Amino acid sequence: MRAILQLAVLSSIVIVAQAKNISQPHIIFILADDLGWDDVSFHGSKQIPTPNIDGLANNGVILNNYYVSPICSPSRSTIMTGKYPIHTGMQHSVIMGGEPFGLGLEEKLLPQFLKELGYATHAVGKWHLGFFKYDYTPTKRGFDSFFGYWLGAGDYWDQSEAEMYGSWGLDLRNNTEPVHNQWGNYRTYMFTDHAVNLINSHNTSKPLFLYLAHEAVHSANAHQPLQAPKDLINKFNDSIHDEDRRVFAAMATALDQSVGKVVDTLRARGMYYNSIIVFSTDNGGPANGVSRNTACNYPLRGTKYTLWEGGIRGTSFVHSPLLASTGRVSMDLMHLSDWLPTLYGRAGGDVQKLLNIDGYDMWPSLSKGEKSPRKELVHNIDPVTWASALRYEQWKLLVNETDGGGRDGWYPPPGIEENARSPRNFTTSLPSLKNAVVTCGPQPAEPTKCGVKDGPCLFNIQDDPCEYTNVAEKEKDVLKMMLQLLEKYKATMVPIRNKPYDKNADPKFHDGVWTAWCDEKPNENCEE
């Protein structure tokens, strides 16, 4: 009798656990790399149709007042921690392959939080949060598995990465083991296939967190920066005259196809109706030839690496059958740091227990259109250059932001400069939601300067999203308030984690592979 009672109790526990897991949504986080504001057709791209992305965006919630960091590593650190880079030491530059540092081990990451809630956690694609020691790599930071690369970019076909001092080597891992047999497999396709296999093999009684961080549409190695399959490039032979932009459009097309395949697989497995799909870029596009790329943020001002809107206003949406209100554009202020509390809370976690984070639980705003809890955010404060920017409601303060060598203007996509406002040159059955497209009047003859010698700039982003007019002189009280807010945030900053490049990381010392060199062959530069 006692055995029967014990069996009954165990059975009830299993049933309750299964019911809890079923109620927990699968979370699919798709992160594009260097995708510009105008590189998707739901934002009005006149050159690149993205029907799979558009379909999800237009039937989800498009985030049109959503912000990221201007470069890779800071943005990824924010997704994982829910903190501004100024609070994790990741606020200056990115992690180069030979720099012996990473996102601090004292930080608890999103997959670790979700694992505590019973999630299976898998990462595919780009890491870029440190690998000088294995403890900093994905499977040591909460992911059950990892298939992808540790550095910031690489060749889409041979899976290698070349860096400073002539360092060059393989950068592809299955968990922590180097992968040598994927030469010639196009990275976007390869990562998509792996993500599809993970979904197909997933035990659907358990919630899934899949972090799919594509390289697309980031530049590859210097000898051939833009790379795509020939058949995709040929699709744009008649519509895009600039050769580099044609290849870029093909790269974006492969990304769009990936999104479609992932969603089709979720549907086939019966997982779609209990899934939350997040799509985001990590930073603005490298327009105007920045990073040897042809991304486009038009009509937003600036490029990747800058604190202008083109560098930090991110292309993003959330799509889910679990959303109460869909098919709309949200203008609620939102930041990359908000994903951790939002997803953790929706997964069943107690958001009140998340201490010392900068993010807000945005699910009521995303799902029902309730008022956003966020009024302000820090774009960045770099203690090396002191380039700084922050938002408070509609106001944006910009301090010490230089032109960066042709990065502070307005750059239409190559090939249509002479008629940048002409109708699209393709037809799609999925028109954009009208208010998802930013429009501005004629641009000024000269961009406003906000450098060290120019003084701070103040913009009303609600009325002036393209940053045409500096209103610092007109709105002196607002400017004073914003400068005081900036000083408040400066007082909370932690030191940067960056360290000098260590030539001992060169793959020539490690069988031609980028690896955790401070574990493999420790040296005096490896001290934390």
Short mmCIF file of C-alpha atoms in Angstrom, two decimals:
data_model
loop_
_atom_site.label_atom_id
_atom_site.label_comp_id
_atom_site.label_asym_id
_atom_site.label_seq_id
_atom_site.Cartn_x
_atom_site.Cartn_y
_atom_site.Cartn_z
CA MET A 1 0.00 0.00 0.00
CA ARG A 2 2.81 2.37 0.94
CA ALA A 3 4.53 1.67 -2.40
CA ILE A 4 1.30 2.43 -4.25
CA LEU A 5 0.94 5.75 -2.39
CA GLN A 6 4.55 6.67 -3.17
CA LEU A 7 3.97 5.84 -6.83
CA ALA A 8 0.84 8.00 -6.86
CA VAL A 9 2.72 10.92 -5.29
CA LEU A 10 5.54 10.58 -7.81
CA SER A 11 3.04 10.42 -10.67
CA SER A 12 1.33 13.60 -9.48
CA ILE A 13 4.68 15.38 -9.23
CA VAL A 14 5.51 14.37 -12.79
CA ILE A 15 2.10 15.54 -14.05
CA VAL A 16 2.48 18.91 -12.29
CA ALA A 17 6.03 19.31 -13.65
CA GLN A 18 4.88 18.45 -17.17
CA ALA A 19 1.99 20.90 -16.92
CA LYS A 20 4.38 23.63 -15.78
CA ASN A 21 6.75 22.90 -18.63
CA ILE A 22 3.95 22.93 -21.19
CA SER A 23 2.86 26.35 -19.92
CA GLN A 24 6.39 27.66 -20.26
CA PRO A 25 7.00 29.02 -23.77
CA HIS A 26 9.77 27.93 -26.04
CA ILE A 27 12.03 30.95 -26.60
CA ILE A 28 13.74 31.40 -29.96
CA PHE A 29 16.11 34.38 -29.97
CA ILE A 30 17.41 35.16 -33.47
CA LEU A 31 20.20 37.72 -33.50
CA ALA A 32 21.36 39.23 -36.79
CA ASP A 33 24.80 40.83 -37.03
CA ASP A 34 25.26 44.36 -38.41
CA LEU A 35 21.79 44.44 -39.99
CA GLY A 36 20.86 48.03 -40.82
CA TRP A 37 17.56 49.79 -40.30
CA ASP A 38 16.82 49.87 -44.04
CA ASP A 39 18.02 46.32 -44.79
CA VAL A 40 14.58 44.75 -44.25
CA SER A 41 11.52 45.49 -46.31
CA PHE A 42 9.22 45.96 -43.29
CA HIS A 43 11.18 49.16 -42.66
CA GLY A 44 10.77 50.18 -46.27
CA SER A 45 13.87 48.81 -47.99
CA LYS A 46 13.65 49.58 -51.68
CA GLN A 47 16.12 46.86 -52.60
CA ILE A 48 15.94 43.83 -50.31
CA PRO A 49 12.71 41.82 -49.93
CA THR A 50 12.59 39.91 -46.63
CA PRO A 51 9.24 38.09 -46.80
CA ASN A 52 9.83 35.64 -43.94
CA ILE A 53 11.05 38.34 -41.59
CA ASP A 54 8.24 40.67 -42.74
CA GLY A 55 5.60 38.02 -42.18
CA LEU A 56 6.63 37.56 -38.56
CA ALA A 57 7.14 41.28 -37.95
CA ASN A 58 3.87 42.44 -39.46
CA ASN A 59 1.93 39.78 -37.56
CA GLY A 60 3.80 40.39 -34.32
CA VAL A 61 4.94 43.59 -32.63
CA ILE A 62 7.50 45.73 -34.46
CA LEU A 63 9.75 47.62 -32.06
CA ASN A 64 10.39 51.05 -33.54
CA ASN A 65 11.80 52.75 -30.45
CA TYR A 66 14.21 49.96 -29.54
CA TYR A 67 17.92 50.41 -28.85
CA VAL A 68 21.09 48.34 -28.99
CA SER A 69 24.78 49.14 -28.55
CA PRO A 70 26.79 50.46 -31.53
CA ILE A 71 29.08 47.38 -31.66
CA CYS A 72 28.98 43.61 -31.13
CA SER A 73 30.41 42.53 -27.77
CA PRO A 74 28.65 45.21 -25.69
CA SER A 75 25.28 44.30 -27.20
CA ARG A 76 25.76 40.58 -26.62
CA SER A 77 26.83 41.19 -23.04
CA THR A 78 23.62 43.15 -22.50
CA ILE A 79 21.39 40.39 -23.88
CA MET A 80 23.06 37.89 -21.58
CA THR A 81 23.12 39.96 -18.37
CA GLY A 82 20.26 42.46 -18.59
CA LYS A 83 22.80 45.16 -17.74
CA TYR A 84 24.16 48.20 -19.53
CA PRO A 85 27.75 47.67 -20.71
CA ILE A 86 28.84 50.45 -18.31
CA HIS A 87 27.86 48.11 -15.48
CA THR A 88 29.76 45.05 -16.74
CA GLY A 89 32.99 46.68 -17.99
CA MET A 90 32.08 45.97 -21.62
CA GLN A 91 31.55 49.59 -22.65
CA HIS A 92 34.74 50.10 -24.66
CA SER A 93 35.27 48.41 -28.02
CA VAL A 94 34.87 44.69 -28.78
CA ILE A 95 36.83 41.62 -27.75
CA MET A 96 39.54 40.88 -30.28
CA GLY A 97 40.62 37.26 -30.66
CA GLY A 98 43.94 37.75 -28.88
CA GLU A 99 42.70 39.88 -26.00
CA PRO A 100 42.69 37.89 -22.74
CA PHE A 101 39.39 39.01 -21.26
CA GLY A 102 35.69 38.26 -21.49
CA LEU A 103 32.34 38.97 -19.93
CA GLY A 104 32.98 38.61 -16.20
CA LEU A 105 32.42 35.22 -14.61
CA GLU A 106 30.66 36.93 -11.73
CA GLU A 107 27.80 37.71 -14.10
CA LYS A 108 24.86 35.31 -14.22
CA LEU A 109 23.68 34.88 -17.79
CA LEU A 110 20.27 34.43 -19.39
CA PRO A 111 20.74 30.70 -20.16
CA GLN A 112 21.71 30.09 -16.53
CA PHE A 113 18.53 31.76 -15.34
CA LEU A 114 16.44 29.72 -17.78
CA LYS A 115 18.14 26.44 -16.91
CA GLU A 116 17.00 26.95 -13.32
CA LEU A 117 13.45 27.09 -14.68
CA GLY A 118 13.86 23.76 -16.44
CA TYR A 119 14.82 24.94 -19.92
CA ALA A 120 17.02 23.12 -22.41
CA THR A 121 19.48 25.80 -23.58
CA HIS A 122 21.33 25.78 -26.90
CA ALA A 123 23.48 28.40 -28.66
CA VAL A 124 24.23 28.42 -32.37
CA GLY A 125 26.46 30.86 -34.24
CA LYS A 126 28.43 33.78 -32.87
CA TRP A 127 29.65 34.13 -29.26
CA HIS A 128 32.08 37.10 -29.07
CA LEU A 129 32.05 37.30 -25.28
CA GLY A 130 35.49 35.88 -24.61
CA PHE A 131 37.33 32.57 -24.99
CA PHE A 132 40.84 33.08 -23.63
CA LYS A 133 39.91 30.49 -21.01
CA TYR A 134 37.32 27.76 -21.42
CA ASP A 135 35.37 29.06 -18.43
CA TYR A 136 34.34 32.03 -20.59
CA THR A 137 32.90 29.92 -23.43
CA PRO A 138 29.19 29.18 -23.96
CA THR A 139 28.93 25.67 -22.52
CA LYS A 140 30.55 26.94 -19.32
CA ARG A 141 28.09 29.85 -19.12
CA GLY A 142 24.75 28.06 -19.06
CA PHE A 143 24.30 26.57 -22.53
CA ASP A 144 23.77 22.82 -22.82
CA SER A 145 25.36 22.91 -26.26
CA PHE A 146 27.13 25.29 -28.61
CA PHE A 147 27.83 25.07 -32.32
CA GLY A 148 29.47 28.12 -33.81
CA TYR A 149 32.43 30.46 -33.53
CA TRP A 150 34.01 32.34 -30.67
CA LEU A 151 35.47 35.43 -32.41
CA GLY A 152 33.75 38.43 -33.95
CA ALA A 153 33.57 37.34 -37.59
CA GLY A 154 35.07 34.96 -40.10
CA ASP A 155 35.00 33.52 -43.57
CA TYR A 156 31.54 32.21 -44.48
CA TRP A 157 32.99 29.35 -46.52
CA ASP A 158 36.22 28.10 -44.89
CA GLN A 159 35.27 28.87 -41.24
CA SER A 160 38.51 30.76 -40.53
CA GLU A 161 39.26 34.16 -39.05
CA ALA A 162 42.22 36.46 -39.72
CA GLU A 163 43.17 39.12 -37.21
CA MET A 164 45.93 41.60 -36.41
CA TYR A 165 49.62 40.67 -36.56
CA GLY A 166 48.82 38.18 -39.32
CA SER A 167 47.05 35.78 -36.97
CA TRP A 168 44.85 33.37 -38.90
CA GLY A 169 43.16 30.10 -38.05
CA LEU A 170 40.07 27.93 -37.83
CA ASP A 171 37.20 29.30 -35.73
CA LEU A 172 34.40 26.75 -35.53
CA ARG A 173 33.44 24.70 -32.48
CA ASN A 174 31.05 21.94 -31.51
CA ASN A 175 30.78 22.64 -27.79
CA THR A 176 34.52 23.10 -27.09
CA GLU A 177 35.88 20.81 -29.82
CA PRO A 178 37.25 22.28 -33.08
CA VAL A 179 35.26 21.35 -36.21
CA HIS A 180 37.45 20.64 -39.25
CA ASN A 181 34.98 19.14 -41.73
CA GLN A 182 32.77 22.11 -42.70
CA TRP A 183 34.95 23.74 -45.36
CA GLY A 184 32.69 24.97 -48.17
CA ASN A 185 29.50 24.90 -46.09
CA TYR A 186 28.03 28.42 -46.17
CA ARG A 187 27.78 29.63 -42.57
CA THR A 188 24.22 30.94 -42.68
CA TYR A 189 23.01 27.62 -44.09
CA MET A 190 25.17 25.64 -41.67
CA PHE A 191 23.87 27.42 -38.59
CA THR A 192 20.30 27.17 -39.85
CA ASP A 193 20.64 23.42 -40.38
CA HIS A 194 22.03 22.99 -36.89
CA ALA A 195 19.21 25.03 -35.36
CA VAL A 196 16.64 23.00 -37.29
CA ASN A 197 18.22 19.76 -36.07
CA LEU A 198 18.09 21.00 -32.47
CA ILE A 199 14.38 21.78 -32.79
CA ASN A 200 13.67 18.43 -34.46
CA SER A 201 15.48 16.49 -31.73
CA HIS A 202 14.07 18.50 -28.83
CA ASN A 203 11.94 16.73 -26.21
CA THR A 204 8.83 18.90 -26.47
CA SER A 205 7.75 18.16 -22.90
CA LYS A 206 10.57 20.49 -21.87
CA PRO A 207 10.79 24.20 -22.72
CA LEU A 208 13.49 25.20 -25.23
CA PHE A 209 15.72 28.26 -25.28
CA LEU A 210 17.45 28.51 -28.65
CA TYR A 211 19.88 31.40 -29.15
CA LEU A 212 20.59 31.60 -32.90
CA ALA A 213 23.22 34.29 -33.41
CA HIS A 214 23.99 34.51 -37.12
CA GLU A 215 27.10 36.05 -38.63
CA ALA A 216 24.91 37.44 -41.40
CA VAL A 217 25.20 40.18 -42.52
CA HIS A 218 28.60 41.00 -40.95
CA SER A 219 31.64 41.32 -43.21
CA ALA A 220 33.89 38.28 -43.53
CA ASN A 221 37.66 38.32 -43.91
CA ALA A 222 39.41 41.25 -45.58
CA HIS A 223 40.25 39.45 -48.83
CA GLN A 224 36.53 38.94 -49.58
CA PRO A 225 34.41 40.95 -47.16
CA LEU A 226 30.96 40.14 -48.58
CA GLN A 227 30.15 36.51 -49.33
CA ALA A 228 27.00 34.74 -50.51
CA PRO A 229 25.95 31.80 -52.69
CA LYS A 230 26.01 32.66 -56.38
CA ASP A 231 22.38 31.74 -57.01
CA LEU A 232 21.23 34.26 -54.40
CA ILE A 233 23.50 36.98 -55.79
CA ASN A 234 22.05 36.42 -59.27
CA LYS A 235 18.55 37.22 -58.00
CA PHE A 236 19.60 40.86 -57.75
CA ASN A 237 21.45 41.23 -61.07
CA ASP A 238 18.68 43.33 -62.61
CA SER A 239 17.56 45.29 -59.57
CA ILE A 240 20.79 46.32 -57.82
CA HIS A 241 23.59 47.84 -59.89
CA ASP A 242 26.22 48.07 -57.16
CA GLU A 243 28.09 44.76 -57.05
CA ASP A 244 28.85 44.81 -53.32
CA ARG A 245 25.26 45.73 -52.47
CA ARG A 246 24.08 42.79 -54.61
CA VAL A 247 26.16 40.40 -52.52
CA PHE A 248 24.94 42.05 -49.33
CA ALA A 249 21.34 41.62 -50.48
CA ALA A 250 22.04 37.94 -51.07
CA MET A 251 23.47 37.63 -47.55
CA ALA A 252 20.31 39.22 -46.16
CA THR A 253 18.21 36.87 -48.28
CA ALA A 254 19.98 33.85 -46.79
CA LEU A 255 19.23 35.27 -43.34
CA ASP A 256 15.57 35.71 -44.27
CA GLN A 257 15.40 32.14 -45.57
CA SER A 258 16.90 30.94 -42.29
CA VAL A 259 14.13 32.61 -40.31
CA GLY A 260 11.54 30.92 -42.52
CA LYS A 261 13.07 27.47 -42.07
CA VAL A 262 13.27 27.81 -38.29
CA VAL A 263 9.62 28.84 -38.04
CA ASP A 264 8.53 26.06 -40.43
CA THR A 265 10.33 23.55 -38.20
CA LEU A 266 8.65 24.92 -35.08
CA ARG A 267 5.29 24.48 -36.80
CA ALA A 268 6.11 20.95 -37.95
CA ARG A 269 7.06 19.93 -34.40
CA GLY A 270 3.92 21.48 -32.92
CA MET A 271 6.02 23.97 -30.96
CA TYR A 272 5.09 27.19 -32.75
CA TYR A 273 1.90 27.96 -30.83
CA ASN A 274 3.80 27.92 -27.55
CA SER A 275 6.82 29.87 -28.79
CA ILE A 276 8.12 33.40 -28.41
CA ILE A 277 10.31 34.45 -31.34
CA VAL A 278 12.56 37.46 -30.82
CA PHE A 279 14.41 38.97 -33.77
CA SER A 280 17.01 41.68 -33.26
CA THR A 281 20.14 43.13 -34.76
CA ASP A 282 23.14 43.56 -32.45
CA ASN A 283 23.93 47.06 -33.70
CA GLY A 284 23.22 49.38 -36.60
CA GLY A 285 24.51 48.66 -40.08
CA PRO A 286 28.05 49.49 -41.25
CA ALA A 287 26.93 51.83 -44.03
CA ASN A 288 29.00 53.97 -46.38
CA GLY A 289 31.77 51.36 -46.70
CA VAL A 290 32.36 51.04 -42.95
CA SER A 291 33.94 47.62 -42.23
CA ARG A 292 34.04 47.09 -46.01
CA ASN A 293 30.27 46.65 -45.92
CA THR A 294 27.23 48.13 -47.69
CA ALA A 295 24.54 47.98 -45.02
CA CYS A 296 21.99 50.78 -44.90
CA ASN A 297 20.37 52.67 -42.02
CA TYR A 298 18.66 55.31 -44.19
CA PRO A 299 17.08 57.68 -43.35
CA LEU A 300 18.57 57.38 -39.86
CA ARG A 301 21.82 59.21 -39.29
CA GLY A 302 25.17 57.50 -38.84
CA THR A 303 26.58 53.99 -38.94
CA LYS A 304 27.75 51.16 -36.77
CA TYR A 305 30.39 52.32 -34.22
CA THR A 306 28.53 55.61 -33.62
CA LEU A 307 25.96 56.80 -31.12
CA TRP A 308 23.84 58.35 -33.85
CA GLU A 309 20.47 56.68 -34.37
CA GLY A 310 21.81 54.66 -37.31
CA GLY A 311 24.29 52.98 -34.99
CA ILE A 312 21.99 52.21 -32.08
CA ARG A 313 18.35 52.16 -33.18
CA GLY A 314 17.86 48.46 -33.72
CA THR A 315 15.78 46.51 -36.20
CA SER A 316 13.69 44.24 -34.02
CA PHE A 317 10.33 42.59 -33.44
CA VAL A 318 8.72 39.98 -31.24
CA HIS A 319 6.35 37.41 -32.71
CA SER A 320 4.28 34.92 -30.76
CA PRO A 321 0.81 33.39 -30.72
CA LEU A 322 1.01 34.14 -26.98
CA LEU A 323 0.87 37.90 -27.58
CA ALA A 324 -2.55 39.36 -26.80
CA SER A 325 -2.31 42.19 -29.34
CA THR A 326 -0.44 41.80 -32.63
CA GLY A 327 -0.07 43.39 -36.03
CA ARG A 328 1.13 46.67 -34.61
CA VAL A 329 4.14 48.95 -34.21
CA SER A 330 5.26 49.75 -30.68
CA MET A 331 6.80 53.14 -30.00
CA ASP A 332 7.48 52.28 -26.36
CA LEU A 333 11.05 52.97 -25.38
CA MET A 334 12.87 49.62 -25.11
CA HIS A 335 16.46 48.49 -24.67
CA LEU A 336 18.39 45.30 -25.30
CA SER A 337 18.74 44.87 -21.53
CA ASP A 338 14.97 44.37 -21.26
CA TRP A 339 15.02 40.94 -22.89
CA LEU A 340 16.43 39.12 -19.87
CA PRO A 341 13.73 40.15 -17.35
CA THR A 342 11.01 40.00 -20.03
CA LEU A 343 11.81 36.46 -21.11
CA TYR A 344 12.69 35.25 -17.62
CA GLY A 345 9.40 36.54 -16.25
CA ARG A 346 7.34 35.03 -19.08
CA ALA A 347 9.18 31.73 -18.53
CA GLY A 348 7.88 31.61 -14.96
CA GLY A 349 10.69 33.34 -13.09
CA ASP A 350 10.19 35.89 -10.35
CA VAL A 351 11.45 39.14 -11.88
CA GLN A 352 11.58 40.75 -8.42
CA LYS A 353 14.49 38.45 -7.59
CA LEU A 354 16.61 39.84 -10.44
CA LEU A 355 18.93 42.19 -8.60
CA ASN A 356 21.17 44.94 -9.99
CA ILE A 357 19.96 44.72 -13.58
CA ASP A 358 19.10 47.62 -15.87
CA GLY A 359 16.35 45.91 -17.83
CA TYR A 360 12.59 46.03 -17.32
CA ASP A 361 9.95 43.35 -17.75
CA MET A 362 8.33 44.55 -20.97
CA TRP A 363 5.90 41.66 -21.48
CA PRO A 364 2.73 43.63 -20.51
CA SER A 365 3.78 46.34 -22.95
CA LEU A 366 4.72 43.89 -25.71
CA SER A 367 1.70 41.64 -25.28
CA LYS A 368 -1.12 44.01 -24.41
CA GLY A 369 0.22 47.42 -25.36
CA GLU A 370 0.31 48.57 -21.74
CA LYS A 371 2.40 51.62 -20.90
CA SER A 372 6.12 50.91 -20.86
CA PRO A 373 7.86 51.12 -17.48
CA ARG A 374 10.96 52.54 -19.17
CA LYS A 375 11.48 56.31 -19.43
CA GLU A 376 15.25 56.51 -19.85
CA LEU A 377 18.24 54.50 -20.99
CA VAL A 378 21.98 54.75 -21.40
CA HIS A 379 23.23 54.28 -24.95
CA ASN A 380 26.84 54.23 -23.76
CA ILE A 381 29.53 56.08 -21.85
CA ASP A 382 33.02 55.23 -23.09
CA PRO A 383 35.63 56.25 -20.49
CA VAL A 384 38.40 56.15 -23.11
CA THR A 385 36.86 58.56 -25.65
CA TRP A 386 34.12 59.92 -23.37
CA ALA A 387 31.68 59.61 -26.26
CA SER A 388 28.36 59.37 -24.42
CA ALA A 389 24.67 59.29 -25.17
CA LEU A 390 21.46 58.70 -23.24
CA ARG A 391 17.70 59.03 -23.67
CA TYR A 392 15.05 60.47 -21.39
CA GLU A 393 11.56 60.18 -22.86
CA GLN A 394 11.79 61.91 -26.27
CA TRP A 395 15.11 63.63 -25.53
CA LYS A 396 18.54 62.37 -26.56
CA LEU A 397 21.81 63.78 -25.24
CA LEU A 398 24.93 63.24 -27.35
CA VAL A 399 28.37 64.24 -26.06
CA ASN A 400 31.81 64.00 -27.69
CA GLU A 401 30.55 62.10 -30.74
CA THR A 402 32.84 62.94 -33.66
CA ASP A 403 32.18 62.35 -37.34
CA GLY A 404 34.33 59.21 -37.17
CA GLY A 405 35.63 59.63 -40.72
CA GLY A 406 32.42 59.64 -42.76
CA ARG A 407 30.16 57.90 -40.29
CA ASP A 408 27.89 60.74 -39.16
CA GLY A 409 25.87 61.46 -42.29
CA TRP A 410 22.79 60.04 -44.03
CA TYR A 411 23.68 57.26 -46.45
CA PRO A 412 21.11 55.86 -48.90
CA PRO A 413 21.88 52.36 -50.17
CA PRO A 414 24.38 52.21 -53.06
CA GLY A 415 22.76 52.43 -56.46
CA ILE A 416 19.79 54.65 -55.64
CA GLU A 417 21.41 57.79 -54.25
CA GLU A 418 20.07 59.80 -57.17
CA ASN A 419 16.47 58.93 -56.28
CA ALA A 420 16.52 57.70 -52.71
CA ARG A 421 12.80 58.24 -52.15
CA SER A 422 11.62 56.39 -55.26
CA PRO A 423 9.12 53.49 -54.89
CA ARG A 424 10.52 50.03 -54.19
CA ASN A 425 11.83 48.13 -57.17
CA PHE A 426 10.28 44.82 -56.12
CA THR A 427 6.82 43.55 -55.37
CA THR A 428 5.90 41.82 -52.14
CA SER A 429 2.59 40.41 -50.96
CA LEU A 430 3.48 41.50 -47.42
CA PRO A 431 3.42 45.31 -47.33
CA SER A 432 4.96 46.99 -44.31
CA LEU A 433 2.83 48.47 -41.59
CA LYS A 434 2.82 52.13 -42.53
CA ASN A 435 4.11 53.50 -39.22
CA ALA A 436 7.04 51.04 -39.20
CA VAL A 437 8.77 53.24 -41.78
CA VAL A 438 10.67 56.32 -40.58
CA THR A 439 10.37 59.34 -42.88
CA CYS A 440 12.08 62.71 -42.56
CA GLY A 441 12.10 65.89 -44.56
CA PRO A 442 15.02 67.19 -46.66
CA GLN A 443 18.29 66.75 -44.83
CA PRO A 444 20.45 69.74 -43.88
CA ALA A 445 23.40 70.72 -46.05
CA GLU A 446 25.82 70.07 -43.17
CA PRO A 447 25.37 67.58 -40.31
CA THR A 448 25.32 69.05 -36.82
CA LYS A 449 28.61 68.42 -35.01
CA CYS A 450 28.67 67.15 -31.42
CA GLY A 451 32.39 66.62 -30.86
CA VAL A 452 34.65 67.72 -28.02
CA LYS A 453 35.04 71.24 -29.46
CA ASP A 454 31.37 71.57 -30.40
CA GLY A 455 29.69 71.02 -27.07
CA PRO A 456 26.84 68.63 -26.26
CA CYS A 457 23.92 68.11 -28.61
CA LEU A 458 20.29 67.66 -27.70
CA PHE A 459 17.76 66.11 -30.07
CA ASN A 460 14.02 65.57 -29.85
CA ILE A 461 13.98 62.05 -31.29
CA GLN A 462 10.20 61.83 -31.32
CA ASP A 463 9.92 64.83 -33.66
CA ASP A 464 13.36 64.56 -35.26
CA PRO A 465 14.30 60.85 -35.61
CA CYS A 466 16.91 61.68 -38.24
CA GLU A 467 18.80 64.05 -35.94
CA TYR A 468 18.68 67.07 -38.19
CA THR A 469 18.35 69.78 -35.53
CA ASN A 470 20.36 70.34 -32.35
CA VAL A 471 18.04 72.07 -29.87
CA ALA A 472 20.59 72.43 -27.05
CA GLU A 473 20.44 76.24 -27.15
CA LYS A 474 16.66 76.31 -27.34
CA GLU A 475 16.00 73.75 -24.59
CA LYS A 476 18.57 74.78 -21.98
CA ASP A 477 16.63 73.43 -19.00
CA VAL A 478 16.28 70.03 -20.67
CA LEU A 479 19.96 70.06 -21.57
CA LYS A 480 20.91 70.80 -17.96
CA MET A 481 18.71 67.97 -16.70
CA MET A 482 20.20 65.55 -19.23
CA LEU A 483 23.78 66.49 -18.36
CA GLN A 484 23.00 65.90 -14.68
CA LEU A 485 21.51 62.52 -15.58
CA LEU A 486 24.68 61.66 -17.48
CA GLU A 487 26.81 62.51 -14.43
CA LYS A 488 24.59 60.29 -12.29
CA TYR A 489 25.21 57.34 -14.59
CA LYS A 490 28.94 58.07 -14.80
CA ALA A 491 29.12 57.61 -11.04
CA THR A 492 27.77 54.04 -11.40
CA MET A 493 30.26 52.88 -14.04
CA VAL A 494 32.66 50.01 -13.45
CA PRO A 495 36.16 49.94 -14.99
CA ILE A 496 36.56 48.57 -18.50
CA ARG A 497 37.69 44.94 -18.74
CA ASN A 498 39.77 45.37 -21.90
CA LYS A 499 43.33 44.02 -21.96
CA PRO A 500 46.22 44.37 -24.44
CA TYR A 501 46.48 41.92 -27.31
CA ASP A 502 48.43 38.77 -26.50
CA LYS A 503 50.37 37.41 -29.48
CA ASN A 504 50.48 34.02 -27.77
CA ALA A 505 46.88 33.59 -28.93
CA ASP A 506 48.02 33.23 -32.55
CA PRO A 507 46.64 29.96 -33.99
CA LYS A 508 50.10 29.12 -35.37
CA PHE A 509 50.98 28.14 -31.80
CA HIS A 510 47.85 25.98 -31.46
CA ASP A 511 47.68 23.68 -34.49
CA GLY A 512 46.10 26.37 -36.66
CA VAL A 513 43.05 26.83 -34.44
CA TRP A 514 41.79 29.76 -32.38
CA THR A 515 41.53 28.31 -28.90
CA ALA A 516 41.46 29.04 -25.17
CA TRP A 517 45.18 29.72 -25.23
CA CYS A 518 45.45 30.76 -21.60
CA ASP A 519 44.36 27.27 -20.60
CA GLU A 520 46.30 25.48 -23.33
CA LYS A 521 49.58 27.35 -22.88
CA PRO A 522 49.38 29.83 -19.97
CA ASN A 523 51.64 32.89 -19.97
CA GLU A 524 52.10 36.07 -17.94
CA ASN A 525 49.42 37.91 -19.96
CA CYS A 526 46.71 35.51 -18.83
CA GLU A 527 46.33 36.74 -15.27
CA GLU A 528 42.79 37.95 -14.60
#
